[in-house]
Amino acid sequence: MYKIVGKRALAPQIFLMDIEAPRVAKSAKPGQFVIIKMDEKGERIPLTISNYDATRGTVTIVVQTIGCSTKEMENYNIGDSFSDFVGPLGQASELMSESIEDLKKKKIVFVAGGLGTAPVYPQVKWLSEQGVKVDVIIGAKAKDYVIMEEEMKEVAGNVYPCTDDGSYGYKGLVTNKLKELVENDGIKYDLVVAIGPMIMMKFVCKLTEELGISTIVSMNPIMVDGTGMCGACRLTVDGETKFACVDGPEFDGHKVNFDEAMRRQSMYKTQESSSGEGIKAGCGLGGTK
Amino acid sequence: MANMNRVAIGEQDPKIRATNFEEVCLGYTEDEAVEEATRCLNCKKPMCVSKCPVAIDIPGFILHVKNREFTQAVKVIDKYSSLPAVCGRVCPQETQCESKCILGIKGDAIAIGKLERFVGDYSREHNVDLSETKPKKGIKVAVIGSGPSGLTCAGDLAKAGYDVTIFEALHEAGGVLVYGIPEFRLPKDSVVKHEVENVKRLGVKLETNVIVGRTVTINQLMEEEDFKAVFIGSGAGLPMFMGIPGENLNGVFSANEYLTRSNLMKAFKEGYQTPIRTGEKVAVVGGGNVAMDSVRTAVRLGAEGHIVYRRSESELPARAEEVHHAKEEGVIMDLLVNPIEILGDEKGNVIGMKCIRMELGEPDASGRRRPIAIKGSEFVMDVNTVIMSLGTSPNPLIPLTTEGLEINKWKCIVAEEETGLTSKKNVYAGGDAVSGAATVILAMEAGKKAAKAIDKLLTK
């Protein structure tokens, strides 16, 4: 059993949890994720690691309630336990295998969409610890939904919050902000790392392709085991089938077939509301990874 | 003269069982088992034993069954195998022990598998105590993977007095026994769980949710956690796809995914949260046991199930019993057919599968007649779910994260046949991780051999 030792709300329907999982905490690296199964009848839900503390033996996850599993998860409190918590899964961020000298020469911007801010954080924090300050664009629909801005400011260079409705920071989409930074402010980014909903990542990639900036995305397809044994999470990258759980989750965004990925992500959509056609009930997507 | 026909065994009616996930074969009653055991000639040189990969004293345990000494029969098998209720159900006995039974020449071979299953079930139902071990040695051995090879290796080492920990990546122990083989062939809660519990009763510790290569590495286990030897029984769980157009459409699954959802996650049961696509018309591509398991699962979920196989019926790699059961349950066999493209609608859902008819040519290197496409014979199968059951290969994660662990061109771990020793000191491997996808009993044999070799290594 994996005990919840911390929990707080970050925004409406978005909450953070610290979970006791010493083995995972010791091995976790930025870019990786975990799979949680709440109880005996639960499904396996992939969630990105948003922080880890090897000394305390805890791993932090940030969850948005989008399906019945994540809604159920919201009812868990400090002192409760999840039956299963496995990880770290996937490859660590590629940035970690580059030389620090090379990283220091690069101008990097992270584009975080909604809940995607959580998995961006450990990468920005790690880079900051290496002496590399990166810019971060945080997108949200409204002021209340901007998460982890304070933590991010401590470890990032410039932080640009954006809201769809203009209730906080820049009014507009993250892509507009990025375009503005590059075209109006003349910032020459060498690399964009985009993490958020697939639709956001798709449009960031479209833009950066025009701008000629290499872009890394963190893909969030449906997963079951997360260890490479089923292929539920398969994607087409550069014309080849890849398993996001073992080959990724990060890929070269300009090579990902986003339309196919989004279509596959919606495979079980119907059973959120009803039993769907030809799909046996269950809970649904659940995961927010 | 012994009766030449084996005692018939109870089975669920095909029409009824095609709608439920309960076990198809009901097993022998005590009287039936005794009657079947009575047919055994108790050969002086029993050929059946020579064909059992773990060399169970078959006439020995059958004699006890004949004499109604069921507990003694349990103890005889336990010397060789910790998983009789599993192996009695899933071993391909017709090509192993039963293939050499002398009675098989003129009549039916002894139903060794069914008798082994009876003994395994008796042991569970009567709580026969099998927890005896040699004095504890206080030496730690790590076993990676809790499938048949890992469970066997761990059980044997615990019996020899070692302090054994099994590391399992999934949330439940059993490997293919829990995620792969369906409930209607191998009940999970009763049979598999119980046999895993038997191994734990020997003092074996089980850590689930540990992915060796990610959560912890083999070097860490040996250097930081003081494990003196490691056995890798991580299986061959990586699914293959055909590489044909349309394979990533919604409604195309690997057999591993389909079966994992149904078996491990219990998607077929009410109240469990993992969804599964039942499909109306399901095509399973492949002809092995996994293909039969997938199609029979689909039928139970309410679909019309098809087996699409590029060779003919006599080449089907699945057990004859499974093919027979599948047909009884209404599975349609589309033989000498090979898919060339999966067709989707504008939303990306499968709406059909373009196939080509095949004919058999000359035997190839494997001795099987090679299927050749018949020009111009393309046609479209009307299906909305496709399950690819083309085989699996070993997961590369452990070799990639373990320095000095050699693999061959099929990504299998290179290990000595008799001992399981790998290219890395004190690290052994066995089962599908070494052989590629094979059978439960061969994995157990490899686990046994490695346990023996590890014992020899650590007692010198």
PDB file of C-alpha atoms in Angstrom, chain A residues 2 23-24 26-27 32 37-38 40-44 68-69 72 83-91 222-225 227-232 234-236 241 243 245-246 260 263-264 266-268 271 278-284, chain B residues 167 169-171 179 207-211 214-216 220-221 224-225 237-239 241 247-254 256-257 260-261 264-280 301 346-349 395:
ATOM      1  CA  TYR A   2       1.165   3.512  -0.814  1.00  0.00           C
ATOM      2  CA  ARG A  23      11.713   3.009  -4.372  1.00  0.00           C
ATOM      3  CA  VAL A  24      10.076   5.272  -6.961  1.00  0.00           C
ATOM      4  CA  LYS A  26      14.841   7.172  -5.294  1.00  0.00           C
ATOM      5  CA  SER A  27      14.868   6.411  -9.011  1.00  0.00           C
ATOM      6  CA  GLN A  32       8.981  10.095 -16.192  1.00  0.00           C
ATOM      7  CA  LYS A  37      -4.333   1.759  -9.193  1.00  0.00           C
ATOM      8  CA  MET A  38      -6.503   2.968  -6.375  1.00  0.00           C
ATOM      9  CA  GLU A  40      -8.880  -3.785  -6.156  1.00  0.00           C
ATOM     10  CA  LYS A  41     -11.426  -2.872  -8.808  1.00  0.00           C
ATOM     11  CA  GLY A  42      -9.682   0.226 -10.061  1.00  0.00           C
ATOM     12  CA  GLU A  43      -8.084   0.809 -13.427  1.00  0.00           C
ATOM     13  CA  ARG A  44      -4.414   1.616 -13.944  1.00  0.00           C
ATOM     14  CA  CYS A  68     -14.679   8.787 -12.777  1.00  0.00           C
ATOM     15  CA  SER A  69     -11.328   7.387 -11.584  1.00  0.00           C
ATOM     16  CA  GLU A  72     -12.747   9.022  -7.024  1.00  0.00           C
ATOM     17  CA  SER A  83      -3.166  -0.192  -3.467  1.00  0.00           C
ATOM     18  CA  ASP A  84      -0.672   0.166  -6.310  1.00  0.00           C
ATOM     19  CA  PHE A  85       1.843   2.792  -7.354  1.00  0.00           C
ATOM     20  CA  VAL A  86       4.422   1.796  -9.925  1.00  0.00           C
ATOM     21  CA  GLY A  87       7.262   3.647 -11.539  1.00  0.00           C
ATOM     22  CA  PRO A  88       9.199   5.514 -12.541  1.00  0.00           C
ATOM     23  CA  LEU A  89       8.059   4.676 -16.058  1.00  0.00           C
ATOM     24  CA  GLY A  90       9.173   5.892 -19.448  1.00  0.00           C
ATOM     25  CA  GLN A  91      12.409   7.534 -20.473  1.00  0.00           C
ATOM     26  CA  ILE A 222      -4.233   5.623 -23.247  1.00  0.00           C
ATOM     27  CA  MET A 223      -2.130   3.182 -21.289  1.00  0.00           C
ATOM     28  CA  VAL A 224      -2.748  -0.097 -19.524  1.00  0.00           C
ATOM     29  CA  ASP A 225       0.420  -1.641 -18.142  1.00  0.00           C
ATOM     30  CA  THR A 227       5.764  -1.365 -19.295  1.00  0.00           C
ATOM     31  CA  GLY A 228       5.660  -2.067 -23.033  1.00  0.00           C
ATOM     32  CA  MET A 229       3.692  -5.288 -23.013  1.00  0.00           C
ATOM     33  CA  CYS A 230       0.462  -4.243 -24.713  1.00  0.00           C
ATOM     34  CA  GLY A 231       0.849  -1.405 -27.189  1.00  0.00           C
ATOM     35  CA  ALA A 232      -2.307   0.438 -26.099  1.00  0.00           C
ATOM     36  CA  ARG A 234       1.231   3.194 -29.560  1.00  0.00           C
ATOM     37  CA  LEU A 235       1.809   6.251 -31.688  1.00  0.00           C
ATOM     38  CA  THR A 236       3.188   6.920 -35.101  1.00  0.00           C
ATOM     39  CA  THR A 241       5.005   2.743 -34.533  1.00  0.00           C
ATOM     40  CA  PHE A 243       5.106   2.702 -27.617  1.00  0.00           C
ATOM     41  CA  CYS A 245       5.338   4.101 -22.293  1.00  0.00           C
ATOM     42  CA  VAL A 246       8.777   2.737 -23.127  1.00  0.00           C
ATOM     43  CA  GLU A 260      -3.964   9.698 -35.091  1.00  0.00           C
ATOM     44  CA  ARG A 263      -8.230   9.841 -32.351  1.00  0.00           C
ATOM     45  CA  ARG A 264      -6.767   6.937 -30.393  1.00  0.00           C
ATOM     46  CA  SER A 266     -10.749   9.186 -27.622  1.00  0.00           C
ATOM     47  CA  MET A 267     -11.278   5.451 -28.149  1.00  0.00           C
ATOM     48  CA  TYR A 268     -13.174   4.902 -24.909  1.00  0.00           C
ATOM     49  CA  GLN A 271     -18.321   5.091 -21.771  1.00  0.00           C
ATOM     50  CA  GLY A 278     -19.627  -2.105 -28.239  1.00  0.00           C
ATOM     51  CA  ILE A 279     -17.656  -1.034 -25.221  1.00  0.00           C
ATOM     52  CA  LYS A 280     -18.159  -2.660 -21.883  1.00  0.00           C
ATOM     53  CA  ALA A 281     -18.782   0.015 -19.274  1.00  0.00           C
ATOM     54  CA  GLY A 282     -15.733   0.524 -17.115  1.00  0.00           C
ATOM     55  CA  CYS A 283     -14.715   3.916 -15.937  1.00  0.00           C
ATOM     56  CA  GLY A 284     -13.063   5.559 -18.863  1.00  0.00           C
TER      57      GLY A 284
ATOM     58  CA  PHE B 167      10.163  -8.539  -7.884  1.00  0.00           C
ATOM     59  CA  ALA B 169       6.313  -5.257 -12.383  1.00  0.00           C
ATOM     60  CA  LEU B 170       2.529  -5.658 -12.379  1.00  0.00           C
ATOM     61  CA  HIS B 171       0.256  -5.335  -9.366  1.00  0.00           C
ATOM     62  CA  TYR B 179      -2.754 -11.486 -17.520  1.00  0.00           C
ATOM     63  CA  GLU B 207       7.327  -7.134  -4.047  1.00  0.00           C
ATOM     64  CA  THR B 208       4.802  -6.125  -6.685  1.00  0.00           C
ATOM     65  CA  ASN B 209       4.963  -2.826  -8.615  1.00  0.00           C
ATOM     66  CA  VAL B 210       8.732  -3.059  -9.010  1.00  0.00           C
ATOM     67  CA  ILE B 211      10.005  -2.760 -12.565  1.00  0.00           C
ATOM     68  CA  ARG B 214      13.330   1.350 -13.909  1.00  0.00           C
ATOM     69  CA  THR B 215      12.382   1.161 -10.236  1.00  0.00           C
ATOM     70  CA  VAL B 216      15.644  -0.555  -9.353  1.00  0.00           C
ATOM     71  CA  GLN B 220      21.538  -1.971  -7.233  1.00  0.00           C
ATOM     72  CA  LEU B 221      19.928  -5.166  -6.016  1.00  0.00           C
ATOM     73  CA  GLU B 224      23.026  -2.041  -2.330  1.00  0.00           C
ATOM     74  CA  GLU B 225      20.576  -4.695  -1.215  1.00  0.00           C
ATOM     75  CA  GLY B 237       5.789  -9.879 -23.186  1.00  0.00           C
ATOM     76  CA  LEU B 238       6.449  -7.508 -26.068  1.00  0.00           C
ATOM     77  CA  PRO B 239       3.687  -7.799 -28.679  1.00  0.00           C
ATOM     78  CA  PHE B 241       2.292  -6.138 -35.012  1.00  0.00           C
ATOM     79  CA  GLU B 247      -2.937  -1.060 -37.729  1.00  0.00           C
ATOM     80  CA  ASN B 248      -3.228   1.990 -35.473  1.00  0.00           C
ATOM     81  CA  LEU B 249      -6.928   2.500 -36.159  1.00  0.00           C
ATOM     82  CA  ASN B 250      -9.307   2.505 -33.205  1.00  0.00           C
ATOM     83  CA  GLY B 251     -10.386  -1.054 -32.655  1.00  0.00           C
ATOM     84  CA  VAL B 252      -7.064  -2.748 -33.395  1.00  0.00           C
ATOM     85  CA  PHE B 253      -5.482  -4.340 -30.331  1.00  0.00           C
ATOM     86  CA  SER B 254      -2.587  -6.574 -29.500  1.00  0.00           C
ATOM     87  CA  ASN B 256      -1.744  -8.818 -24.889  1.00  0.00           C
ATOM     88  CA  GLU B 257      -3.758  -5.646 -24.451  1.00  0.00           C
ATOM     89  CA  THR B 260      -4.698  -7.946 -20.020  1.00  0.00           C
ATOM     90  CA  ARG B 261      -7.809  -5.794 -19.923  1.00  0.00           C
ATOM     91  CA  LEU B 264      -5.749  -8.963 -15.186  1.00  0.00           C
ATOM     92  CA  MET B 265      -8.006  -5.911 -15.011  1.00  0.00           C
ATOM     93  CA  LYS B 266     -11.178  -8.022 -15.022  1.00  0.00           C
ATOM     94  CA  ALA B 267     -12.841  -5.739 -17.548  1.00  0.00           C
ATOM     95  CA  PHE B 268     -15.332  -8.557 -18.229  1.00  0.00           C
ATOM     96  CA  LYS B 269     -16.676  -8.338 -14.674  1.00  0.00           C
ATOM     97  CA  GLU B 270     -19.235  -5.878 -13.429  1.00  0.00           C
ATOM     98  CA  GLY B 271     -17.895  -3.260 -11.076  1.00  0.00           C
ATOM     99  CA  TYR B 272     -14.333  -3.236 -12.398  1.00  0.00           C
ATOM    100  CA  GLN B 273     -13.312   0.095 -13.868  1.00  0.00           C
ATOM    101  CA  THR B 274     -11.143  -0.893 -16.823  1.00  0.00           C
ATOM    102  CA  PRO B 275     -13.114  -0.676 -20.065  1.00  0.00           C
ATOM    103  CA  ILE B 276     -12.910  -3.170 -22.905  1.00  0.00           C
ATOM    104  CA  ARG B 277     -14.145  -2.965 -26.458  1.00  0.00           C
ATOM    105  CA  THR B 278     -16.399  -5.906 -27.016  1.00  0.00           C
ATOM    106  CA  GLY B 279     -16.892  -5.412 -30.748  1.00  0.00           C
ATOM    107  CA  GLU B 280     -19.642  -6.999 -32.813  1.00  0.00           C
ATOM    108  CA  LEU B 301     -18.088 -10.583 -24.480  1.00  0.00           C
ATOM    109  CA  GLU B 346     -13.513   8.907 -41.361  1.00  0.00           C
ATOM    110  CA  LYS B 347     -13.448   8.834 -37.556  1.00  0.00           C
ATOM    111  CA  GLY B 348     -10.667   6.278 -37.560  1.00  0.00           C
ATOM    112  CA  ASN B 349     -12.743   3.302 -36.420  1.00  0.00           C
ATOM    113  CA  ASN B 395      11.059  -6.896 -23.312  1.00  0.00           C
TER     114      ASN B 395
END
